[in-house]
mmCIF file of C-alpha atoms (C1' of nucleotides) in Angstrom:
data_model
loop_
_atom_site.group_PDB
_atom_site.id
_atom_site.type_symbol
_atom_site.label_atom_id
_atom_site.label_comp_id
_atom_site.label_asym_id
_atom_site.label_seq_id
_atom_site.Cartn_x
_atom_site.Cartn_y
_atom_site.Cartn_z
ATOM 1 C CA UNK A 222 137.208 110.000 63.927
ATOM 2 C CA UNK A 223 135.635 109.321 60.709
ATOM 3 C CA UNK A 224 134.010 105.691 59.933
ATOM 4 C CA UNK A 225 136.878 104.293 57.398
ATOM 5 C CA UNK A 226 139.039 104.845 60.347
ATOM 6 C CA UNK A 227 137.465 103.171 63.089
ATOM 7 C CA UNK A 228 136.109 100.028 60.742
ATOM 8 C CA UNK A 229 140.243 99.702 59.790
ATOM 9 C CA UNK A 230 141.131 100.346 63.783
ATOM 10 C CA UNK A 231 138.317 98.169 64.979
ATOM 11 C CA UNK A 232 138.054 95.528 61.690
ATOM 12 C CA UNK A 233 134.674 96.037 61.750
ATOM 13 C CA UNK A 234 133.195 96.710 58.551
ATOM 14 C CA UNK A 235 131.334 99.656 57.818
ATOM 15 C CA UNK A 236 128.022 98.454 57.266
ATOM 16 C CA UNK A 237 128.867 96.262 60.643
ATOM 17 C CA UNK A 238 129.392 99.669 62.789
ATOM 18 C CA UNK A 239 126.309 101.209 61.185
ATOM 19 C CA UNK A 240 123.968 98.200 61.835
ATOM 20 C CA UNK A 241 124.972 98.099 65.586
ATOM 21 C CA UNK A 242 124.243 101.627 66.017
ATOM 22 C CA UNK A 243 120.664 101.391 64.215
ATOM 23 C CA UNK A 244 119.724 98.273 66.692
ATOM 24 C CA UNK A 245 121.362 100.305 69.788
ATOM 25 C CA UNK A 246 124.126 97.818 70.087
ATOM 26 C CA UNK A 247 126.305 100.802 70.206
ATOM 27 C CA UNK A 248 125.007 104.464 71.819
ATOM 28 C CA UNK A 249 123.966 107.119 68.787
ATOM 29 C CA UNK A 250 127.472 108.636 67.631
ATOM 30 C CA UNK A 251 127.603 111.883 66.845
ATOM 31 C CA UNK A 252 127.149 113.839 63.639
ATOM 32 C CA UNK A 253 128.904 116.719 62.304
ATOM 33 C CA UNK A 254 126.978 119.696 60.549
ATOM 34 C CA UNK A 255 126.402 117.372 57.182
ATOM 35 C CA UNK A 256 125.079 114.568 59.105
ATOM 36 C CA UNK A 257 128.136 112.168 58.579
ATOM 37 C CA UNK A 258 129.299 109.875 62.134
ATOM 38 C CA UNK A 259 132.047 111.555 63.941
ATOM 39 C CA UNK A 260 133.138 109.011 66.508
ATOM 40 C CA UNK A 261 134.148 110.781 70.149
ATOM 41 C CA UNK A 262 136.662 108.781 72.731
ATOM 42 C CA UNK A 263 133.763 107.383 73.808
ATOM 43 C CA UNK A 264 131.934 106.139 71.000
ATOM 44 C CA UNK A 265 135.268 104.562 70.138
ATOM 45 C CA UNK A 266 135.371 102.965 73.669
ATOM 46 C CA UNK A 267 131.763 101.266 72.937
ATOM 47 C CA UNK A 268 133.006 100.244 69.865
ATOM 48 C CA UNK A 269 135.998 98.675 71.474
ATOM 49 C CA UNK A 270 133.956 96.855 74.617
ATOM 50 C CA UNK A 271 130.907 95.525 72.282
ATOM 51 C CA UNK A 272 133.334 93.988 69.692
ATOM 52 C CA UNK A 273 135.465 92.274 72.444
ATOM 53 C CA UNK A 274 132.090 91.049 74.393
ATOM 54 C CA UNK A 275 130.581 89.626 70.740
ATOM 55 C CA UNK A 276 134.021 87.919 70.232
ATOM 56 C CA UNK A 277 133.335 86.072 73.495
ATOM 57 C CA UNK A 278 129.934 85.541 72.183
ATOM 58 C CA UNK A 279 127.483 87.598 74.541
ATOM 59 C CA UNK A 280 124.622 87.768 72.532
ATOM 60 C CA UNK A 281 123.784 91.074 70.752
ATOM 61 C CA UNK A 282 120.103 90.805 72.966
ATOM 62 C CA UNK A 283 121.911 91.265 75.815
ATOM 63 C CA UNK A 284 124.546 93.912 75.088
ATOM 64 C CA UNK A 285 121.062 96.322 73.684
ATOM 65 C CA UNK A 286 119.671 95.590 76.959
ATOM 66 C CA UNK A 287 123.119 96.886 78.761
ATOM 67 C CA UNK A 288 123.613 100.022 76.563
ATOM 68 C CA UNK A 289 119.928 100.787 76.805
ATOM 69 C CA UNK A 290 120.475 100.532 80.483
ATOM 70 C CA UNK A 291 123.381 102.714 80.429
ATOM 71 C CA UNK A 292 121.763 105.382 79.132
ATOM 72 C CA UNK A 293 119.012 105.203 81.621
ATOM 73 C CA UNK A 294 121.456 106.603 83.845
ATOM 74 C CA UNK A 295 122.528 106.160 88.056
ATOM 75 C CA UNK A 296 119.698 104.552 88.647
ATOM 76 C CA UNK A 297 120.240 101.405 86.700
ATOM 77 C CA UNK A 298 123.611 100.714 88.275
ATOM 78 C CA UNK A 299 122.374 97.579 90.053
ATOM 79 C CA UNK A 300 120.473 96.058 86.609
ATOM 80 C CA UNK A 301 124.064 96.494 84.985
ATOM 81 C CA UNK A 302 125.917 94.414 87.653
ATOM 82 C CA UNK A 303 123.559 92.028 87.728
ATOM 83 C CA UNK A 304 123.491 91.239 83.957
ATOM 84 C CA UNK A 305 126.953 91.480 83.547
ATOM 85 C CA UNK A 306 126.706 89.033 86.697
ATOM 86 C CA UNK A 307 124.367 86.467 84.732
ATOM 87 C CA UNK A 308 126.697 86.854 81.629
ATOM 88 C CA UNK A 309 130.121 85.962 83.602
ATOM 89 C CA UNK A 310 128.393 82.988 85.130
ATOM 90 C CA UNK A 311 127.030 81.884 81.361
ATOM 91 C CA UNK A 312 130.708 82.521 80.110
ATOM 92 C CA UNK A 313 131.981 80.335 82.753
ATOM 93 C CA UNK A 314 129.495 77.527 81.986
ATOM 94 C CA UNK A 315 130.319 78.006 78.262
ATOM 95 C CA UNK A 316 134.302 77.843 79.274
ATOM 96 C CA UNK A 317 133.900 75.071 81.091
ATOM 97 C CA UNK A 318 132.003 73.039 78.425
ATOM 98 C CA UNK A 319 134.939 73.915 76.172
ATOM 99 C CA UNK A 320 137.453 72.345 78.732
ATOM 100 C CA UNK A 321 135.924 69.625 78.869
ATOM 101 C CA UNK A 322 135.926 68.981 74.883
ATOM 102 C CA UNK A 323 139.625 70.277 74.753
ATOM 103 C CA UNK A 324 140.713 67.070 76.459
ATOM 104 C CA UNK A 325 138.581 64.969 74.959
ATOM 105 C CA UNK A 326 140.010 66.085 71.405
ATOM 106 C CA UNK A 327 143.669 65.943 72.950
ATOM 107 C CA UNK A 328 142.715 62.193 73.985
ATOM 108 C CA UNK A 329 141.057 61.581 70.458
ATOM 109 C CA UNK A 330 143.973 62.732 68.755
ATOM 110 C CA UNK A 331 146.730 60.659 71.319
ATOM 111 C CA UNK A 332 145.041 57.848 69.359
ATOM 112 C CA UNK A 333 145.099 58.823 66.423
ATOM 113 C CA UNK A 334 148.788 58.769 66.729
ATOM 114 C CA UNK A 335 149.067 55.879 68.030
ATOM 115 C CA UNK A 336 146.939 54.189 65.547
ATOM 116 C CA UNK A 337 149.105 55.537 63.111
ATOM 117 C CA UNK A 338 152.384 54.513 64.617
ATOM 118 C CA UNK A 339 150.717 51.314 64.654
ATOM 119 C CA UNK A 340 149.559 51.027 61.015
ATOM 120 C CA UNK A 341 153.307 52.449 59.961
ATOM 121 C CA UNK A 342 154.959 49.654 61.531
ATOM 122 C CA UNK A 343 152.887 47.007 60.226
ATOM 123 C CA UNK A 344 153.595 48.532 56.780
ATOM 124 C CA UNK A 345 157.481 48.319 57.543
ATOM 125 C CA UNK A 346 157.259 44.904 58.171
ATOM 126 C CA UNK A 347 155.121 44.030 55.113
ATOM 127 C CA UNK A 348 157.666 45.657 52.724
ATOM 128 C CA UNK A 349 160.541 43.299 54.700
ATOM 129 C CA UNK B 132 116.593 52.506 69.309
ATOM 130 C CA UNK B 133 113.967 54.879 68.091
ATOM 131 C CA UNK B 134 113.787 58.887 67.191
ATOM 132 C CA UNK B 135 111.691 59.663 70.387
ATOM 133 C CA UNK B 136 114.123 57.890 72.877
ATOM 134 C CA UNK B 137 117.410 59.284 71.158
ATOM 135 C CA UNK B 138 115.872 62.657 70.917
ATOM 136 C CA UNK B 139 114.822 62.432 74.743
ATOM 137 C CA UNK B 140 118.064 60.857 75.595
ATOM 138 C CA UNK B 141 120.222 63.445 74.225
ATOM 139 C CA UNK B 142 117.770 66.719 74.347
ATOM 140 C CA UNK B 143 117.931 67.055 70.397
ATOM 141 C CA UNK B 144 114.992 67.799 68.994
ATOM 142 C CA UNK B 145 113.254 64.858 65.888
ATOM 143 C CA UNK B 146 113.249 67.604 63.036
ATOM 144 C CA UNK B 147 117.315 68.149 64.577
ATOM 145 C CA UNK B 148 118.057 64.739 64.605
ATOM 146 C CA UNK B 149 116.689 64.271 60.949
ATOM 147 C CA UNK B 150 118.659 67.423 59.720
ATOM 148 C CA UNK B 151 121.935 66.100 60.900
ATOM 149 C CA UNK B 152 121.744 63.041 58.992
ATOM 150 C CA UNK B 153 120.609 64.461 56.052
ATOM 151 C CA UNK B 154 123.497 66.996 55.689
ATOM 152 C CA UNK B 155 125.970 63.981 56.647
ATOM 153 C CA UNK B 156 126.727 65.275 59.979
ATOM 154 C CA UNK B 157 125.909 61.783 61.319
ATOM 155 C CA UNK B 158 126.211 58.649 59.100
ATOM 156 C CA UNK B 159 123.298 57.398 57.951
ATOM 157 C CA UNK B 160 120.909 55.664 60.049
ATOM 158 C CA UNK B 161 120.001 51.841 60.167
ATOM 159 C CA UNK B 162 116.180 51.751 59.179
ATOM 160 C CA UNK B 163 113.513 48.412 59.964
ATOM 161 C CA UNK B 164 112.207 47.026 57.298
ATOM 162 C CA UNK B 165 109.518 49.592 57.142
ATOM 163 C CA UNK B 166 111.666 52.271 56.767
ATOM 164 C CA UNK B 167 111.874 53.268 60.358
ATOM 165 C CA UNK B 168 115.467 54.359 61.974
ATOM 166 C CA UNK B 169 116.647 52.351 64.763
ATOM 167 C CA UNK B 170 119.749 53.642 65.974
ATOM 168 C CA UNK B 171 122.552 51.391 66.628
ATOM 169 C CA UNK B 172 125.214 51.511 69.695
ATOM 170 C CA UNK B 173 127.707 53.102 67.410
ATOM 171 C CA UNK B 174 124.667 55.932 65.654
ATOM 172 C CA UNK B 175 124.748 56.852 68.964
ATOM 173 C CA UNK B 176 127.814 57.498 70.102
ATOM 174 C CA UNK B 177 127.938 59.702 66.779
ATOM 175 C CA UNK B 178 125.159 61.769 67.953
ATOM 176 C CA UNK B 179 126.567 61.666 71.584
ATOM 177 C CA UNK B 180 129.962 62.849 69.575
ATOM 178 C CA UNK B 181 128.372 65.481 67.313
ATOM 179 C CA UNK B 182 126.162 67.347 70.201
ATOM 180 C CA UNK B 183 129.278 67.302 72.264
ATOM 181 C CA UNK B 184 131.409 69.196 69.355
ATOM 182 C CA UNK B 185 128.647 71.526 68.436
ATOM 183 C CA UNK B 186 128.823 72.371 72.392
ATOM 184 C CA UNK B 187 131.868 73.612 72.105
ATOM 185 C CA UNK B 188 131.375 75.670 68.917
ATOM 186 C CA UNK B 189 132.751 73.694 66.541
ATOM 187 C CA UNK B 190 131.188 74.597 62.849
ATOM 188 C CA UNK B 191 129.223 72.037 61.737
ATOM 189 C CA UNK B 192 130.930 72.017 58.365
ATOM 190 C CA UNK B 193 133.972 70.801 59.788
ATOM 191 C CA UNK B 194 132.219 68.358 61.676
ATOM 192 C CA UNK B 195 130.520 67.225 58.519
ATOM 193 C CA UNK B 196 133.928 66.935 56.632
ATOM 194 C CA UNK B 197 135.235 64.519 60.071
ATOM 195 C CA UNK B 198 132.125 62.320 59.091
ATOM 196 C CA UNK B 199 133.194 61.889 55.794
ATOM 197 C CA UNK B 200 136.717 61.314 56.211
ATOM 198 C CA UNK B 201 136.007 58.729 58.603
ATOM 199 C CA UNK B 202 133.332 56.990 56.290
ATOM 200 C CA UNK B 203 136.178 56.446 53.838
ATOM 201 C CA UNK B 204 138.458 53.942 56.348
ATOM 202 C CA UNK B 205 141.803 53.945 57.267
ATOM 203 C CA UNK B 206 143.428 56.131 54.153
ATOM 204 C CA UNK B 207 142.135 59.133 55.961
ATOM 205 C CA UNK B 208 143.292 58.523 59.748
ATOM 206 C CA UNK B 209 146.219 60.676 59.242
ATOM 207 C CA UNK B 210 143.859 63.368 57.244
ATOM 208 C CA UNK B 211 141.320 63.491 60.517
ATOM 209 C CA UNK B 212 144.180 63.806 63.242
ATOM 210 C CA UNK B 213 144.960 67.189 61.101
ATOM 211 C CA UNK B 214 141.445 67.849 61.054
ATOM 212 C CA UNK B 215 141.051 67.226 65.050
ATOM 213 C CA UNK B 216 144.345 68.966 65.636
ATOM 214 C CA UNK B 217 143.380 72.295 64.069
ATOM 215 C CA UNK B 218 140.045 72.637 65.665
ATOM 216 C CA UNK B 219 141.456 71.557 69.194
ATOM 217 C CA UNK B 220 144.062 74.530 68.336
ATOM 218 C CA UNK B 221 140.516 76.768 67.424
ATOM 219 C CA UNK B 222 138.918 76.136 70.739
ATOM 220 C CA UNK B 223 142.116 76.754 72.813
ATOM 221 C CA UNK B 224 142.507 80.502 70.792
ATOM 222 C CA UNK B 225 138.513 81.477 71.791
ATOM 223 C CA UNK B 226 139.284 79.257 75.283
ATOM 224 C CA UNK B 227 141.610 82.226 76.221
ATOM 225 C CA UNK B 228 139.745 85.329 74.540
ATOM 226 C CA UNK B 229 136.917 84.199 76.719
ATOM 227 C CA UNK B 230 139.327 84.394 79.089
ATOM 228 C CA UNK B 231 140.577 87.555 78.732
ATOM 229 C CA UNK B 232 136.706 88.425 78.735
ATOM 230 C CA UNK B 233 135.718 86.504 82.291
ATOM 231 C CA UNK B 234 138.233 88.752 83.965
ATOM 232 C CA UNK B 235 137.483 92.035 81.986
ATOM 233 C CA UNK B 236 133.406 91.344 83.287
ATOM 234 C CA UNK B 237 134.920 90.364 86.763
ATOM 235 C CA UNK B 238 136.365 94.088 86.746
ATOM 236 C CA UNK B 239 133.705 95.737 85.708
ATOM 237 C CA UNK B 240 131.369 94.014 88.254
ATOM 238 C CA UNK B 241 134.096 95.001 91.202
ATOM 239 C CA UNK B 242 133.850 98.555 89.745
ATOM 240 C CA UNK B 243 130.115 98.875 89.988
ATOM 241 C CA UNK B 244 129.986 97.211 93.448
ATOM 242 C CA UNK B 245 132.407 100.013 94.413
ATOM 243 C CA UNK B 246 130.048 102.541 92.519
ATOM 244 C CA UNK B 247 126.700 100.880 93.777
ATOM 245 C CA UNK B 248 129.085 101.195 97.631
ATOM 246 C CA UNK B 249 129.771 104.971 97.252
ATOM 247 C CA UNK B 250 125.972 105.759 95.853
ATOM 248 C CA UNK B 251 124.449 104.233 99.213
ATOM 249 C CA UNK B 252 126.799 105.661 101.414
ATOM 250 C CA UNK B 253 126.146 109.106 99.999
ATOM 251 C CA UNK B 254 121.973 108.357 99.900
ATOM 252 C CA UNK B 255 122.692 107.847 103.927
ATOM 253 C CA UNK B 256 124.672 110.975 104.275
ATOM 254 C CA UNK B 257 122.128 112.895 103.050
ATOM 255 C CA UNK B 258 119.151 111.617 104.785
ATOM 256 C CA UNK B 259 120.446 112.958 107.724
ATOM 257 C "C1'" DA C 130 88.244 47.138 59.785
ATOM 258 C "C1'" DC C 131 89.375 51.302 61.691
ATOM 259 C "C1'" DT C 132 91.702 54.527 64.464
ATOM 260 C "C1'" DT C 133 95.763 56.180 66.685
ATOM 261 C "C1'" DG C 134 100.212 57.602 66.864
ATOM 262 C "C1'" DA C 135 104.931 57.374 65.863
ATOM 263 C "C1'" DC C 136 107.261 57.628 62.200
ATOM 264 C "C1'" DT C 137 108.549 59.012 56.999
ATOM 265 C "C1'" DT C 138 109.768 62.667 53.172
ATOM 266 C "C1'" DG C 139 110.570 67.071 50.658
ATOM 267 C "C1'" DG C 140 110.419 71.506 51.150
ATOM 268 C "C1'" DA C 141 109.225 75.949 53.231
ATOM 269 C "C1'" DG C 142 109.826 79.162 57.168
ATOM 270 C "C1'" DT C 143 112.493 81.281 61.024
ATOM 271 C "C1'" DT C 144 116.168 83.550 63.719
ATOM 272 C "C1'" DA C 145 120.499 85.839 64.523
ATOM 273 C "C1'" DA C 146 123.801 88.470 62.714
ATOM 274 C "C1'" DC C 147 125.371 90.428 59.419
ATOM 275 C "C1'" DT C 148 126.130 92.089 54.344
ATOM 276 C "C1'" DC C 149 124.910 94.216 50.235
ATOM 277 C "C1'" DC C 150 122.603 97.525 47.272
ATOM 278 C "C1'" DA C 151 120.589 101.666 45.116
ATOM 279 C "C1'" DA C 152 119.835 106.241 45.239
ATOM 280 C "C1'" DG C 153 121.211 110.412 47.133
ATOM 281 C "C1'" DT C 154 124.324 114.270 49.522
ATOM 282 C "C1'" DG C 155 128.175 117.155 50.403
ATOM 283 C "C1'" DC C 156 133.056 118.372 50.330
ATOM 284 C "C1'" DG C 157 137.701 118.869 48.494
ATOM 285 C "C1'" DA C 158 140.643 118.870 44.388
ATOM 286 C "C1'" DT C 159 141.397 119.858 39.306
ATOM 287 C "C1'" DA D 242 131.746 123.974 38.137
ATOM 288 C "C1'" DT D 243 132.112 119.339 38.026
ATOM 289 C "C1'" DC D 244 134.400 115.124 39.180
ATOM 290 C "C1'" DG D 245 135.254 111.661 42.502
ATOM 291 C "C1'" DC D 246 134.815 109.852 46.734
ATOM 292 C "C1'" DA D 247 133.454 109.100 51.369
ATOM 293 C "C1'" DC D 248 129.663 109.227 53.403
ATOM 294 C "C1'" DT D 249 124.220 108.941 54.151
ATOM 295 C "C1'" DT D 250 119.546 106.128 54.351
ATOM 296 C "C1'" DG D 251 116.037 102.418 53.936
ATOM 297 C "C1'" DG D 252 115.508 98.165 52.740
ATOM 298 C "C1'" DA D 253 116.584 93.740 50.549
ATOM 299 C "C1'" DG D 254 119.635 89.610 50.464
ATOM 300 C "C1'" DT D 255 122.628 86.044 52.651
ATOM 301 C "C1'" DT D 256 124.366 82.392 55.720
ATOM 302 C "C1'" DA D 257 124.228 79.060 59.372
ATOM 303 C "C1'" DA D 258 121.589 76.267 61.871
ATOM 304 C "C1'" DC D 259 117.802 74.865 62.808
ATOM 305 C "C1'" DT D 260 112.424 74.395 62.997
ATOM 306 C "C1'" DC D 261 108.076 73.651 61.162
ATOM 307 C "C1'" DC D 262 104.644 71.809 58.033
ATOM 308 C "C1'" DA D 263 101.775 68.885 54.985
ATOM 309 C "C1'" DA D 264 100.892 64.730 53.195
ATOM 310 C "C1'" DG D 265 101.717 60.065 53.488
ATOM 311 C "C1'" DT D 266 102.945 55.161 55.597
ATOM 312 C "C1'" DC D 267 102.858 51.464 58.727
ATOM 313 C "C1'" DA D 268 102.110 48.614 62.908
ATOM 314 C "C1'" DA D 269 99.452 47.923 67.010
ATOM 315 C "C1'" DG D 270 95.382 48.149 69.724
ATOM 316 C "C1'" DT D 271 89.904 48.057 70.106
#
DNA sequence: ACTTGACTTGGAGTTAACTCCAAGTGCGAT
DNA sequence: ATCGCACTTGGAGTTAACTCCAAGTCAAGT
């Protein structure tokens, strides 16, 4: 599968797929005989699993470090749990941060409406 | 209250602190008569309010906008509950693609213990 | 009076994560 | 064969959000 394909699959621009690769965000995809990116299953599997762990905001630093591992082979099985480990536990601490300031918005805006309510009425009654 | 004790207070850095104000993401500071800040009850629930949002991911734009709404009174209560609403909407949309995430890493990490499992198991086999 | 230190300002520098650009290559269609 | 287009590369530019710096001020302590 050709780039223009997996950027409009993926919506991940093209310069976007190309700068992950050249950082090792995403393994080296392969080439056909003129050089241009031929993306395998695979490479389109990578694709997939770095764009949803960026959209949940694991930071590119870490995601290197786990591909880099990767292709290190068996014996880095038990580095790859353990970040992916560390990153769960950071996602949980983020989601529960976000909990927290979900309510407190839901309470900030349950006054708003009542302030408003409020402020209506006394408008009502001025016009009387 | 002075830079040094909000900054500790809050773990926001000075320069931080500084840069908020200036871009309007808090109102603007009471000063001594030398020019000094000294931060009132209500400067610091603002910064208590801001940190709290940027937690969470809100852009600071957005936040910057609130700040102004609110420093032009009442007119805009109705404008800042839409303001509040759509962001609270925001956070609940990445709340659940982080979601999705949490239990996508959970998976993986269950896989690899079952990998990490079979590898060992295998390693004993052969050693005798 | 002088030093110290916490503050002030305007502006430059940094980092992460893209995003854009210019110059070049190769392949398929007219 | 030559046009157009999708691709290539290296490198520069951009944006958000800080972070740092230099030069200056002011009040308090010795």
């Amino acid at each position: 599968m050709r780039m223009t394909e997996v950027s409009t699959k993926f919506e991940i621009s093209q310069d976007t797929l190309r700068y992950y690769e050249r950082i090792g965000l995403i393994p080296p995809v392969n080439r056909n005989k003129s050089g241009i990116r031929d993306y395998t299953e695979e490479d389109l599997r990578w694709v997939e699993f770095i764009k949803c762990m960026r959209n949940a905001g694991l930071p590119i630093e870490v995601l290197i470090e786990y591909v880099g591992l990767f292709q290190k082979g068996d014996e880095t099985l038990e580095a790859r749990k353990e970040l992916l480990i560390e990153q769960r536990t950071q996602l949980l601490i983020r989601m529960e941060d976000m909990k927290k300031v979900f309510e407190r918005l839901d309470y900030k805006i349950e006054r708003y409406e009542q302030t408003i309510r409020k402020k209506e009425k006394s408008l009502t009654r001025s016009e009387n």
